[in-house]
mmCIF file of C-alpha atoms in Angstrom:
data_model
loop_
_atom_site.group_PDB
_atom_site.id
_atom_site.type_symbol
_atom_site.label_atom_id
_atom_site.label_comp_id
_atom_site.label_asym_id
_atom_site.label_seq_id
_atom_site.Cartn_x
_atom_site.Cartn_y
_atom_site.Cartn_z
ATOM 1 C CA MET A 1 9.982 -21.157 -34.240
ATOM 2 C CA PHE A 2 9.754 -19.971 -30.620
ATOM 3 C CA GLU A 3 6.808 -20.304 -28.222
ATOM 4 C CA THR A 4 7.911 -18.484 -25.089
ATOM 5 C CA ILE A 5 9.997 -15.731 -26.715
ATOM 6 C CA ASP A 6 9.806 -13.507 -29.850
ATOM 7 C CA LEU A 7 12.784 -12.525 -31.931
ATOM 8 C CA THR A 8 12.717 -9.907 -34.614
ATOM 9 C CA THR A 9 15.368 -7.937 -36.425
ATOM 10 C CA ASP A 10 14.871 -4.680 -38.232
ATOM 11 C CA ALA A 11 16.547 -3.412 -41.423
ATOM 12 C CA ARG A 12 19.354 -1.764 -39.418
ATOM 13 C CA GLY A 13 20.320 -4.978 -37.783
ATOM 14 C CA VAL A 14 18.774 -4.179 -34.445
ATOM 15 C CA ALA A 15 17.264 -7.476 -32.986
ATOM 16 C CA THR A 16 14.615 -7.369 -30.276
ATOM 17 C CA LEU A 17 14.414 -10.450 -28.058
ATOM 18 C CA THR A 18 11.231 -10.401 -26.170
ATOM 19 C CA LEU A 19 10.269 -12.664 -23.174
ATOM 20 C CA ASN A 20 6.694 -13.676 -23.913
ATOM 21 C CA ARG A 21 5.039 -15.683 -21.267
ATOM 22 C CA VAL A 22 2.644 -12.775 -20.417
ATOM 23 C CA ASP A 23 0.343 -14.888 -18.309
ATOM 24 C CA LYS A 24 3.171 -16.035 -16.132
ATOM 25 C CA HIS A 25 4.760 -12.633 -15.903
ATOM 26 C CA ASN A 26 7.563 -14.018 -18.078
ATOM 27 C CA ALA A 27 8.785 -16.467 -15.472
ATOM 28 C CA MET A 28 11.473 -18.690 -16.899
ATOM 29 C CA SER A 29 10.368 -22.233 -17.572
ATOM 30 C CA ALA A 30 12.549 -25.010 -18.920
ATOM 31 C CA GLN A 31 11.230 -24.335 -22.335
ATOM 32 C CA MET A 32 12.053 -20.592 -22.127
ATOM 33 C CA LEU A 33 15.603 -21.372 -20.929
ATOM 34 C CA ALA A 34 16.126 -23.592 -23.879
ATOM 35 C CA GLU A 35 14.747 -21.090 -26.357
ATOM 36 C CA LEU A 36 16.693 -18.155 -24.958
ATOM 37 C CA THR A 37 19.916 -20.238 -25.220
ATOM 38 C CA GLN A 38 18.993 -21.069 -28.808
ATOM 39 C CA ALA A 39 18.211 -17.444 -29.604
ATOM 40 C CA ALA A 40 21.503 -16.344 -28.159
ATOM 41 C CA GLY A 41 23.344 -18.857 -30.444
ATOM 42 C CA GLN A 42 21.513 -17.587 -33.491
ATOM 43 C CA LEU A 43 22.110 -13.951 -32.686
ATOM 44 C CA ALA A 44 25.861 -14.629 -32.063
ATOM 45 C CA GLU A 45 26.107 -16.234 -35.498
ATOM 46 C CA ASP A 46 24.115 -13.709 -37.490
ATOM 47 C CA ASP A 47 26.464 -11.127 -38.972
ATOM 48 C CA ALA A 48 23.466 -9.002 -39.920
ATOM 49 C CA VAL A 49 22.638 -8.398 -36.198
ATOM 50 C CA ARG A 50 24.476 -5.278 -34.855
ATOM 51 C CA VAL A 51 22.652 -4.803 -31.471
ATOM 52 C CA VAL A 52 20.260 -6.777 -29.377
ATOM 53 C CA VAL A 53 17.542 -5.302 -27.128
ATOM 54 C CA LEU A 54 16.177 -7.581 -24.480
ATOM 55 C CA THR A 55 12.772 -6.774 -23.158
ATOM 56 C CA GLY A 56 9.520 -8.475 -21.855
ATOM 57 C CA ALA A 57 5.858 -8.508 -23.084
ATOM 58 C CA GLY A 58 3.098 -7.550 -20.710
ATOM 59 C CA LYS A 59 3.383 -5.878 -17.276
ATOM 60 C CA SER A 60 6.502 -7.615 -16.118
ATOM 61 C CA PHE A 61 9.983 -7.892 -17.520
ATOM 62 C CA CYS A 62 10.627 -11.258 -15.774
ATOM 63 C CA ALA A 63 9.265 -12.728 -12.500
ATOM 64 C CA GLY A 64 12.201 -15.057 -12.125
ATOM 65 C CA GLY A 65 12.244 -18.835 -12.224
ATOM 66 C CA ASP A 66 9.022 -20.546 -12.955
ATOM 67 C CA LEU A 67 7.800 -21.965 -9.637
ATOM 68 C CA ALA A 68 6.261 -25.041 -11.274
ATOM 69 C CA TRP A 69 9.603 -25.783 -12.650
ATOM 70 C CA MET A 70 11.168 -25.247 -9.250
ATOM 71 C CA GLN A 71 8.563 -27.455 -7.732
ATOM 72 C CA ALA A 72 9.481 -30.177 -10.128
ATOM 73 C CA GLN A 73 13.114 -30.114 -8.949
ATOM 74 C CA MET A 74 11.957 -31.012 -5.462
ATOM 75 C CA ALA A 75 10.762 -34.264 -6.691
ATOM 76 C CA ALA A 76 13.846 -34.942 -8.867
ATOM 77 C CA ASP A 77 17.170 -36.771 -8.122
ATOM 78 C CA SER A 78 20.331 -34.787 -7.606
ATOM 79 C CA GLN A 79 21.594 -35.436 -11.137
ATOM 80 C CA THR A 80 18.364 -34.237 -12.607
ATOM 81 C CA ARG A 81 18.528 -31.085 -10.585
ATOM 82 C CA PHE A 82 22.066 -30.412 -11.589
ATOM 83 C CA VAL A 83 21.075 -30.792 -15.338
ATOM 84 C CA GLU A 84 18.148 -28.436 -14.896
ATOM 85 C CA ALA A 85 20.192 -25.882 -12.931
ATOM 86 C CA ARG A 86 22.853 -25.944 -15.674
ATOM 87 C CA LYS A 87 20.189 -24.987 -18.233
ATOM 88 C CA LEU A 88 19.685 -21.787 -16.377
ATOM 89 C CA ALA A 89 23.434 -21.205 -15.978
ATOM 90 C CA GLU A 90 24.096 -21.921 -19.668
ATOM 91 C CA MET A 91 21.434 -19.484 -20.828
ATOM 92 C CA LEU A 92 22.784 -16.707 -18.699
ATOM 93 C CA GLN A 93 26.346 -17.233 -19.808
ATOM 94 C CA ALA A 94 25.282 -17.327 -23.488
ATOM 95 C CA LEU A 95 23.587 -13.898 -23.107
ATOM 96 C CA ASN A 96 26.444 -12.608 -21.016
ATOM 97 C CA THR A 97 29.058 -13.449 -23.547
ATOM 98 C CA LEU A 98 26.986 -12.634 -26.589
ATOM 99 C CA PRO A 99 29.348 -10.904 -29.124
ATOM 100 C CA LYS A 100 26.879 -8.148 -29.737
ATOM 101 C CA PRO A 101 25.816 -5.172 -27.501
ATOM 102 C CA LEU A 102 22.819 -6.236 -25.238
ATOM 103 C CA ILE A 103 20.564 -3.543 -24.110
ATOM 104 C CA GLY A 104 17.998 -4.354 -21.419
ATOM 105 C CA ALA A 105 14.674 -2.514 -21.767
ATOM 106 C CA LEU A 106 12.875 -3.207 -18.556
ATOM 107 C CA GLN A 107 9.269 -2.214 -19.097
ATOM 108 C CA GLY A 108 8.108 -3.832 -15.821
ATOM 109 C CA ASN A 109 9.166 -5.520 -12.626
ATOM 110 C CA ALA A 110 12.119 -7.962 -12.428
ATOM 111 C CA PHE A 111 12.485 -10.412 -9.572
ATOM 112 C CA GLY A 112 14.933 -13.246 -8.812
ATOM 113 C CA GLY A 113 16.272 -14.472 -12.166
ATOM 114 C CA GLY A 114 14.818 -11.411 -13.753
ATOM 115 C CA VAL A 115 17.500 -9.479 -11.883
ATOM 116 C CA GLY A 116 19.981 -11.964 -13.310
ATOM 117 C CA MET A 117 18.629 -11.239 -16.815
ATOM 118 C CA ALA A 118 19.107 -7.503 -16.321
ATOM 119 C CA SER A 119 22.524 -8.069 -14.993
ATOM 120 C CA VAL A 120 23.835 -9.886 -18.234
ATOM 121 C CA CYS A 121 22.862 -6.822 -20.300
ATOM 122 C CA ASP A 122 25.651 -4.416 -21.177
ATOM 123 C CA ILE A 123 23.236 -1.611 -20.124
ATOM 124 C CA ALA A 124 19.734 -1.879 -18.586
ATOM 125 C CA ILE A 125 17.208 0.920 -18.690
ATOM 126 C CA GLY A 126 14.074 0.613 -16.615
ATOM 127 C CA VAL A 127 10.720 2.393 -16.283
ATOM 128 C CA ASP A 128 10.481 4.488 -13.171
ATOM 129 C CA THR A 129 7.689 2.503 -11.726
ATOM 130 C CA LEU A 130 9.340 -0.927 -11.739
ATOM 131 C CA LYS A 131 10.178 -3.021 -8.673
ATOM 132 C CA MET A 132 13.112 -5.321 -8.342
ATOM 133 C CA GLY A 133 14.192 -7.884 -5.812
ATOM 134 C CA LEU A 134 16.340 -10.892 -5.262
ATOM 135 C CA THR A 135 13.475 -12.866 -3.596
ATOM 136 C CA GLU A 136 14.849 -16.482 -3.477
ATOM 137 C CA THR A 137 15.582 -16.561 0.313
ATOM 138 C CA ARG A 138 11.873 -16.217 0.943
ATOM 139 C CA LEU A 139 11.483 -19.675 -0.648
ATOM 140 C CA GLY A 140 14.364 -21.187 1.180
ATOM 141 C CA ILE A 141 16.738 -21.201 -1.773
ATOM 142 C CA ILE A 142 19.382 -18.725 -2.876
ATOM 143 C CA PRO A 143 20.227 -16.553 -5.992
ATOM 144 C CA ALA A 144 23.010 -18.929 -6.959
ATOM 145 C CA THR A 145 23.336 -19.222 -10.737
ATOM 146 C CA ILE A 146 22.565 -15.525 -11.274
ATOM 147 C CA GLY A 147 25.012 -14.672 -8.477
ATOM 148 C CA PRO A 148 28.107 -13.987 -10.520
ATOM 149 C CA TYR A 149 26.368 -11.728 -12.989
ATOM 150 C CA VAL A 150 24.500 -9.737 -10.185
ATOM 151 C CA ILE A 151 27.696 -9.333 -8.118
ATOM 152 C CA SER A 152 29.695 -8.452 -11.218
ATOM 153 C CA ARG A 153 27.159 -5.757 -11.981
ATOM 154 C CA MET A 154 26.710 -4.335 -8.479
ATOM 155 C CA GLY A 155 29.915 -5.204 -6.766
ATOM 156 C CA GLU A 156 30.054 -7.190 -3.505
ATOM 157 C CA ALA A 157 29.310 -4.292 -1.127
ATOM 158 C CA ARG A 158 26.200 -3.096 -2.871
ATOM 159 C CA ALA A 159 25.066 -6.672 -3.639
ATOM 160 C CA ARG A 160 25.177 -7.484 0.135
ATOM 161 C CA ARG A 161 22.552 -4.873 0.697
ATOM 162 C CA VAL A 162 19.881 -6.818 -1.211
ATOM 163 C CA PHE A 163 21.338 -10.231 -2.087
ATOM 164 C CA MET A 164 20.184 -12.071 1.055
ATOM 165 C CA SER A 165 17.177 -10.069 2.394
ATOM 166 C CA ALA A 166 14.687 -10.542 -0.447
ATOM 167 C CA ARG A 167 13.865 -6.913 0.035
ATOM 168 C CA ILE A 168 11.868 -5.292 -2.790
ATOM 169 C CA PHE A 169 13.226 -2.073 -4.063
ATOM 170 C CA GLY A 170 12.239 0.513 -6.595
ATOM 171 C CA ALA A 171 13.801 1.874 -9.815
ATOM 172 C CA ALA A 172 15.688 4.711 -8.153
ATOM 173 C CA GLU A 173 17.482 2.335 -5.769
ATOM 174 C CA ALA A 174 18.148 -0.029 -8.646
ATOM 175 C CA VAL A 175 19.980 2.805 -10.366
ATOM 176 C CA GLU A 176 22.024 3.553 -7.122
ATOM 177 C CA LEU A 177 22.816 -0.199 -6.838
ATOM 178 C CA GLY A 178 23.997 -0.253 -10.344
ATOM 179 C CA LEU A 179 21.441 -2.751 -11.681
ATOM 180 C CA LEU A 180 19.966 -0.073 -13.900
ATOM 181 C CA ALA A 181 21.877 2.603 -15.767
ATOM 182 C CA LYS A 182 18.936 4.876 -15.784
ATOM 183 C CA MET A 183 15.152 5.085 -15.112
ATOM 184 C CA VAL A 184 12.736 6.854 -17.364
ATOM 185 C CA PRO A 185 8.925 7.270 -17.518
ATOM 186 C CA ALA A 186 7.269 4.552 -19.486
ATOM 187 C CA GLU A 187 6.571 6.709 -22.427
ATOM 188 C CA GLU A 188 10.270 7.535 -22.770
ATOM 189 C CA LEU A 189 11.718 4.062 -22.534
ATOM 190 C CA ALA A 190 11.759 3.488 -26.321
ATOM 191 C CA ALA A 191 13.597 6.745 -26.958
ATOM 192 C CA ALA A 192 16.067 5.962 -24.209
ATOM 193 C CA VAL A 193 16.854 2.556 -25.646
ATOM 194 C CA GLU A 194 17.166 4.079 -29.080
ATOM 195 C CA ALA A 195 19.708 6.539 -27.682
ATOM 196 C CA GLU A 196 21.886 3.527 -26.551
ATOM 197 C CA VAL A 197 21.378 1.666 -29.845
ATOM 198 C CA THR A 198 22.268 4.379 -32.342
ATOM 199 C CA PRO A 199 25.941 4.810 -31.504
ATOM 200 C CA TYR A 200 26.617 1.140 -32.129
ATOM 201 C CA LEU A 201 25.426 1.494 -35.751
ATOM 202 C CA SER A 202 28.511 3.676 -36.530
ATOM 203 C CA CYS A 203 30.987 1.238 -34.834
ATOM 204 C CA ALA A 204 32.865 -1.664 -36.553
ATOM 205 C CA PRO A 205 31.001 -4.786 -35.428
ATOM 206 C CA GLY A 206 34.119 -6.842 -35.026
ATOM 207 C CA ALA A 207 35.757 -4.148 -32.786
ATOM 208 C CA VAL A 208 32.661 -3.940 -30.709
ATOM 209 C CA ALA A 209 32.625 -7.746 -30.203
ATOM 210 C CA ALA A 210 36.398 -7.723 -29.328
ATOM 211 C CA ALA A 211 35.953 -4.771 -26.879
ATOM 212 C CA LYS A 212 33.169 -6.602 -25.206
ATOM 213 C CA GLN A 213 35.185 -9.755 -24.947
ATOM 214 C CA LEU A 214 38.047 -7.781 -23.426
ATOM 215 C CA THR A 215 35.790 -6.335 -20.746
ATOM 216 C CA ARG A 216 34.778 -9.850 -19.729
ATOM 217 C CA GLU A 217 38.387 -10.887 -19.542
ATOM 218 C CA LEU A 218 39.328 -7.863 -17.386
ATOM 219 C CA GLY A 219 36.262 -7.977 -15.229
ATOM 220 C CA PRO A 220 35.348 -10.564 -12.446
ATOM 221 C CA ARG A 221 35.948 -14.154 -13.382
ATOM 222 C CA ILE A 222 32.918 -16.042 -14.580
ATOM 223 C CA ASP A 223 34.295 -19.259 -15.984
ATOM 224 C CA ASP A 224 33.328 -23.001 -15.952
ATOM 225 C CA ALA A 225 34.552 -23.420 -12.405
ATOM 226 C CA VAL A 226 32.562 -20.515 -10.989
ATOM 227 C CA ILE A 227 29.393 -21.617 -12.941
ATOM 228 C CA ASP A 228 29.761 -25.260 -11.633
ATOM 229 C CA THR A 229 30.111 -23.833 -7.995
ATOM 230 C CA THR A 230 26.877 -21.861 -8.447
ATOM 231 C CA ILE A 231 25.055 -24.860 -9.893
ATOM 232 C CA GLN A 232 26.170 -27.046 -7.019
ATOM 233 C CA ALA A 233 25.142 -24.355 -4.539
ATOM 234 C CA LEU A 234 21.592 -24.217 -5.907
ATOM 235 C CA VAL A 235 21.258 -27.984 -6.193
ATOM 236 C CA ASP A 236 22.337 -28.269 -2.457
ATOM 237 C CA ARG A 237 19.733 -25.688 -1.461
ATOM 238 C CA TRP A 238 17.028 -27.548 -3.386
ATOM 239 C CA GLU A 239 17.780 -30.567 -1.233
ATOM 240 C CA THR A 240 17.335 -28.699 2.136
ATOM 241 C CA THR A 241 14.227 -28.847 4.290
ATOM 242 C CA GLU A 242 14.009 -25.048 4.033
ATOM 243 C CA ALA A 243 13.454 -25.227 0.267
ATOM 244 C CA VAL A 244 10.863 -27.998 0.682
ATOM 245 C CA GLU A 245 9.150 -25.887 3.239
ATOM 246 C CA GLY A 246 9.447 -22.553 1.367
ATOM 247 C CA ILE A 247 8.289 -23.793 -2.048
ATOM 248 C CA GLY A 248 5.530 -25.893 -0.580
ATOM 249 C CA ALA A 249 4.297 -22.964 1.472
ATOM 250 C CA PHE A 250 4.084 -20.870 -1.722
ATOM 251 C CA PHE A 251 1.866 -23.360 -3.417
ATOM 252 C CA ASP A 252 -0.123 -23.972 -0.362
ATOM 253 C CA LYS A 253 -0.701 -20.126 -0.146
ATOM 254 C CA ARG A 254 0.570 -20.095 3.502
ATOM 255 C CA LYS A 255 3.498 -18.603 5.284
ATOM 256 C CA PRO A 256 6.515 -20.817 5.717
ATOM 257 C CA ASN A 257 7.386 -21.862 9.260
ATOM 258 C CA TRP A 258 10.157 -19.355 9.703
ATOM 259 C CA VAL A 259 7.875 -16.360 9.381
#
């Protein structure tokens, strides 16, 4: 059914949603965005699913947005750019509001949109060797559509340490920033995730869903107005000379003119 992700469910009702574009370090293409949104809808409707684990295949959890997809936006008109940015925003919100516990198992690096994916998880556990970074500003763009989720997870003060600088940081700092709940050696990741999964199997699924919904209602506001603001912010950046230069420089394998 899916080409860029895998979705399996065991006999206990534990679903595993795996990003599976190994050759692209699980960068999010338009197809992956659509498939993740579809999978989130299926998981939300499946009463047999009690818990969802989000992970990646290969060496990386998620390298962020697919640069070929972003390059295509540079040649598109504003309306097309808005539609494409909304696909990313809708996928993130579908996972963020999933009425099941969502546990991130970061087996490798997470950059850009990959940090956003970790931030929509109710808890994220990463291997102690991983690197993370909000790298968008290196390309002349901004972490816009992921912004509400990243800032909700970290808080504004901590987010401002890494949100604009594109600085790469390790697992220990990711724990300090609140992006990861804990870091573990790679060989202990499965056990650490299982320790988070198991308690939910003794909980009433409806109560878990209601409790999760309540936390969202009490937490920072992420509604249609906020999402539309972030989409417009991203579209506006795509239309700047900095974005053209930054993304062009990446594909030309050169430094952008501000370096």
